[in-house]
C-alpha cells in the first residue's frame, strides 16, 4: 500500500493506537475499529478514518488482524526506517530537543548536535555527541541525514541552513525567528514559539 | 479604539513594523503604508490591512502620524501592560523558554519558574528565580499571573494545570504531550513539538 500524507491530528493518534494494540493479550488476534474507539474514548468514525489511511479498511465483522495492524502503523511511523536528523546549535533549546526521547515514537532519530562553541563539544564516545561545525557537511553526507534542526541565533540561521542543504539535508525545522531562503524542493517548517505565546496573549486580551 | 484579535501572521509582522518605525529619523513625522511596504519588502495590501487592524486607516495622501503609529503598535502588543507568566517545570525546555528574551517583544514577561526538584531552586535574589512549588498558588494570586506555561512530564501536567487555575491563571501554554482538561473559560494552547517533527518527517517520506 502506498504511504499517504495524513493530517497532524491522525499522526498524533497513531502512537496511542500502537501502544494500545501492543498491550493487548496475544489471544486477541483480531480487533475492530469500534473496539479501539471505545477503549480509547475516541469517535468511531475518526478511528476508522485514521486506520483506513494507514492500513486500508478492516474486514467487515472481523476487523483488523492485530499483528498486521501493528506492523502497518509502525511502518507508517517509520519505525523500521528511522529518519536521521541533526541539530545545529546546542544551546538550551537545542539540548532540550536533543535529549527529548519522544521523537523516536514518530520515526525520527536525532543522531548528533553541532555547535561552534568549543567549550561544549563532547568527546566522540559520549552517547549524545556535540560535534564541532568543521566536519558538518561530511557528517551529513556520510550519515545520509535528511532532517536538519536549526536552533541558532537569527544571524547565523541562514548560513547554517545553506550548510545543511550543501550536506544533502532535504527537510529543515527552523526555530530561529527569521525567514529562511531555501530552494523549492526543500521542505521548510518554521517554528516560532514567541509568536505562539503572543497569540495566546492576544486571545487573552480580547 | 477597541483591541481586536488579529491573525498570527499579522501579529508576527508587528514587531518588524515597530523596529522600522523606531529607527526612522525624527523628521519623518508622517509615514504611509506604501512606504513601509516598500522598505520591508512586503505587499502593500498586507501592510495596509495589518496597520488598519491595529491603528485604523491612515489619512489619504498623508498616511499615519509616525509617533502615534508607534504608540498604537506598542499598546497593541501590550508594551505598556506586560502580561505576567510563570513556568512550571524548570528542566531543559522550561529553562530555555525562561531565558529566552524574545517574549517581551510580544508583551509577555515570564517572571518566575517553579520546580519540585530542590537541587535547582535558586535563592530569592537571582534574576531568573526558580521557586519551590509550595508557594505556587499564592505567588500567582499575588502577582496576578495570567499565563501559565507547563513544561513538566505527562503525568504531572494535569495537576499542575489544576494548580494554575486555582491560582487564577486564565491562559495555559502546555508543552506536555497530553490532553488537559480545563474549564471552558480557560484558554488552552497545546504545543506538541514531537508532532511537528513527525509531520515534517511524514512530508519527507511522501
Tab-separated table of N, CA and C in Angstrom, chain A residues 195 197-206, chain B residues 1-15 17-18 49-56 68-83 103-108:
chain	number	residue	atom	x	y	z
A	195	UNK	N	5.846	33.644	18.868
A	195	UNK	CA	4.597	34.001	18.213
A	195	UNK	C	3.419	33.206	18.770
A	197	UNK	N	3.161	32.236	21.830
A	197	UNK	CA	2.843	32.868	23.109
A	197	UNK	C	2.134	34.203	22.888
A	198	UNK	N	2.593	34.939	21.881
A	198	UNK	CA	1.965	36.223	21.563
A	198	UNK	C	0.504	36.030	21.195
A	199	UNK	N	0.242	34.958	20.482
A	199	UNK	CA	-1.112	34.673	20.041
A	199	UNK	C	-2.008	34.365	21.246
A	200	UNK	N	-1.463	33.595	22.165
A	200	UNK	CA	-2.175	33.274	23.400
A	200	UNK	C	-2.486	34.559	24.161
A	201	UNK	N	-1.494	35.438	24.240
A	201	UNK	CA	-1.651	36.712	24.938
A	201	UNK	C	-2.704	37.583	24.262
A	202	UNK	N	-2.684	37.543	22.942
A	202	UNK	CA	-3.658	38.321	22.168
A	202	UNK	C	-5.086	37.831	22.406
A	203	UNK	N	-5.241	36.503	22.500
A	203	UNK	CA	-6.565	35.945	22.789
A	203	UNK	C	-7.031	36.354	24.180
A	204	UNK	N	-6.065	36.362	25.104
A	204	UNK	CA	-6.350	36.674	26.494
A	204	UNK	C	-6.871	38.096	26.645
A	205	UNK	N	-6.342	38.986	25.821
A	205	UNK	CA	-6.656	40.402	25.988
A	205	UNK	C	-7.793	40.883	25.108
A	206	UNK	N	-8.515	39.962	24.502
A	206	UNK	CA	-9.582	40.389	23.625
A	206	UNK	C	-10.920	39.781	24.034
B	1	UNK	N	-9.870	53.134	20.476
B	1	UNK	CA	-10.203	52.057	19.536
B	1	UNK	C	-10.164	50.707	20.251
B	2	UNK	N	-11.153	49.893	19.984
B	2	UNK	CA	-11.228	48.551	20.564
B	2	UNK	C	-10.040	47.705	20.085
B	3	UNK	N	-9.512	46.922	20.963
B	3	UNK	CA	-8.488	45.978	20.524
B	3	UNK	C	-9.173	44.807	19.833
B	4	UNK	N	-8.635	44.407	18.718
B	4	UNK	CA	-9.249	43.275	18.029
B	4	UNK	C	-8.259	42.134	17.959
B	5	UNK	N	-8.794	40.951	17.764
B	5	UNK	CA	-7.942	39.791	17.615
B	5	UNK	C	-7.436	39.771	16.181
B	6	UNK	N	-6.129	39.610	16.014
B	6	UNK	CA	-5.582	39.583	14.653
B	6	UNK	C	-4.973	38.217	14.372
B	7	UNK	N	-4.678	37.956	13.118
B	7	UNK	CA	-4.087	36.668	12.750
B	7	UNK	C	-2.665	36.575	13.277
B	8	UNK	N	-2.195	35.338	13.373
B	8	UNK	CA	-0.830	35.103	13.825
B	8	UNK	C	0.174	35.746	12.877
B	9	UNK	N	-0.159	35.759	11.589
B	9	UNK	CA	0.742	36.341	10.601
B	9	UNK	C	0.881	37.848	10.826
B	10	UNK	N	-0.247	38.506	11.056
B	10	UNK	CA	-0.218	39.945	11.340
B	10	UNK	C	0.600	40.211	12.606
B	11	UNK	N	0.298	39.443	13.632
B	11	UNK	CA	0.990	39.576	14.906
B	11	UNK	C	2.502	39.446	14.709
B	12	UNK	N	2.897	38.531	13.849
B	12	UNK	CA	4.316	38.286	13.593
B	12	UNK	C	4.994	39.453	12.896
B	13	UNK	N	4.221	40.220	12.133
B	13	UNK	CA	4.831	41.353	11.421
B	13	UNK	C	4.906	42.616	12.270
B	14	UNK	N	4.082	42.705	13.303
B	14	UNK	CA	4.036	43.948	14.086
B	14	UNK	C	5.401	44.357	14.661
B	15	UNK	N	6.167	43.410	15.238
B	15	UNK	CA	7.469	43.829	15.762
B	15	UNK	C	8.399	44.370	14.668
B	17	UNK	N	7.387	46.101	11.952
B	17	UNK	CA	6.957	47.480	11.706
B	17	UNK	C	7.502	48.394	12.794
B	18	UNK	N	7.382	47.917	14.019
B	18	UNK	CA	7.779	48.719	15.169
B	18	UNK	C	9.267	49.070	15.088
B	49	UNK	N	-3.672	46.346	5.552
B	49	UNK	CA	-4.606	45.577	6.390
B	49	UNK	C	-4.088	45.434	7.826
B	50	UNK	N	-2.800	45.120	7.946
B	50	UNK	CA	-2.204	44.955	9.280
B	50	UNK	C	-2.375	46.222	10.102
B	51	UNK	N	-1.970	47.354	9.516
B	51	UNK	CA	-1.980	48.608	10.273
B	51	UNK	C	-3.399	49.059	10.553
B	52	UNK	N	-4.274	48.764	9.608
B	52	UNK	CA	-5.677	49.103	9.780
B	52	UNK	C	-6.263	48.387	11.007
B	53	UNK	N	-5.875	47.128	11.179
B	53	UNK	CA	-6.389	46.336	12.299
B	53	UNK	C	-5.911	46.901	13.636
B	54	UNK	N	-4.719	47.473	13.619
B	54	UNK	CA	-4.098	47.913	14.862
B	54	UNK	C	-4.400	49.380	15.156
B	55	UNK	N	-4.490	50.175	14.098
B	55	UNK	CA	-4.475	51.613	14.321
B	55	UNK	C	-5.502	52.361	13.480
B	56	UNK	N	-6.376	51.635	12.810
B	56	UNK	CA	-7.328	52.313	11.914
B	56	UNK	C	-6.627	52.721	10.630
B	68	UNK	N	2.310	58.364	16.644
B	68	UNK	CA	1.041	57.736	17.036
B	68	UNK	C	1.019	56.257	16.660
B	69	UNK	N	1.527	55.988	15.457
B	69	UNK	CA	1.521	54.608	14.990
B	69	UNK	C	2.395	53.725	15.888
B	70	UNK	N	3.549	54.263	16.281
B	70	UNK	CA	4.429	53.540	17.199
B	70	UNK	C	3.682	53.224	18.493
B	71	UNK	N	3.018	54.233	19.023
B	71	UNK	CA	2.277	54.037	20.275
B	71	UNK	C	1.189	52.987	20.140
B	72	UNK	N	0.475	53.053	19.009
B	72	UNK	CA	-0.618	52.097	18.785
B	72	UNK	C	-0.096	50.664	18.736
B	73	UNK	N	0.990	50.472	18.002
B	73	UNK	CA	1.534	49.113	17.874
B	73	UNK	C	2.033	48.632	19.231
B	74	UNK	N	2.742	49.505	19.936
B	74	UNK	CA	3.245	49.130	21.261
B	74	UNK	C	2.112	48.753	22.189
B	75	UNK	N	1.061	49.541	22.138
B	75	UNK	CA	-0.057	49.253	23.035
B	75	UNK	C	-0.746	47.954	22.608
B	76	UNK	N	-0.846	47.748	21.298
B	76	UNK	CA	-1.460	46.514	20.811
B	76	UNK	C	-0.665	45.292	21.268
B	77	UNK	N	0.644	45.404	21.192
B	77	UNK	CA	1.496	44.285	21.598
B	77	UNK	C	1.593	44.171	23.119
B	78	UNK	N	1.017	45.117	23.822
B	78	UNK	CA	0.990	45.034	25.283
B	78	UNK	C	2.233	45.574	25.961
B	79	UNK	N	2.962	46.484	25.285
B	79	UNK	CA	4.199	47.014	25.858
B	79	UNK	C	3.966	47.809	27.130
B	80	UNK	N	2.819	48.441	27.192
B	80	UNK	CA	2.552	49.298	28.349
B	80	UNK	C	1.996	48.499	29.498
B	81	UNK	N	1.728	47.256	29.220
B	81	UNK	CA	0.997	46.465	30.178
B	81	UNK	C	1.374	45.000	29.965
B	82	UNK	N	2.642	44.690	30.282
B	82	UNK	CA	3.140	43.332	30.061
B	82	UNK	C	2.275	42.312	30.802
B	83	UNK	N	1.927	41.250	30.132
B	83	UNK	CA	1.218	40.163	30.771
B	83	UNK	C	2.239	39.302	31.512
B	103	UNK	N	10.295	37.049	24.232
B	103	UNK	CA	8.866	37.105	24.535
B	103	UNK	C	8.382	38.517	24.877
B	104	UNK	N	9.285	39.311	25.464
B	104	UNK	CA	8.888	40.671	25.834
B	104	UNK	C	8.510	41.508	24.622
B	105	UNK	N	9.080	41.189	23.461
B	105	UNK	CA	8.697	41.899	22.236
B	105	UNK	C	7.239	41.667	21.871
B	106	UNK	N	6.659	40.682	22.504
B	106	UNK	CA	5.256	40.396	22.237
B	106	UNK	C	4.394	40.623	23.480
B	107	UNK	N	4.921	41.393	24.424
B	107	UNK	CA	4.080	41.806	25.542
B	107	UNK	C	3.938	40.800	26.673
B	108	UNK	N	4.800	39.785	26.712
B	108	UNK	CA	4.695	38.795	27.786
B	108	UNK	C	6.008	38.740	28.562
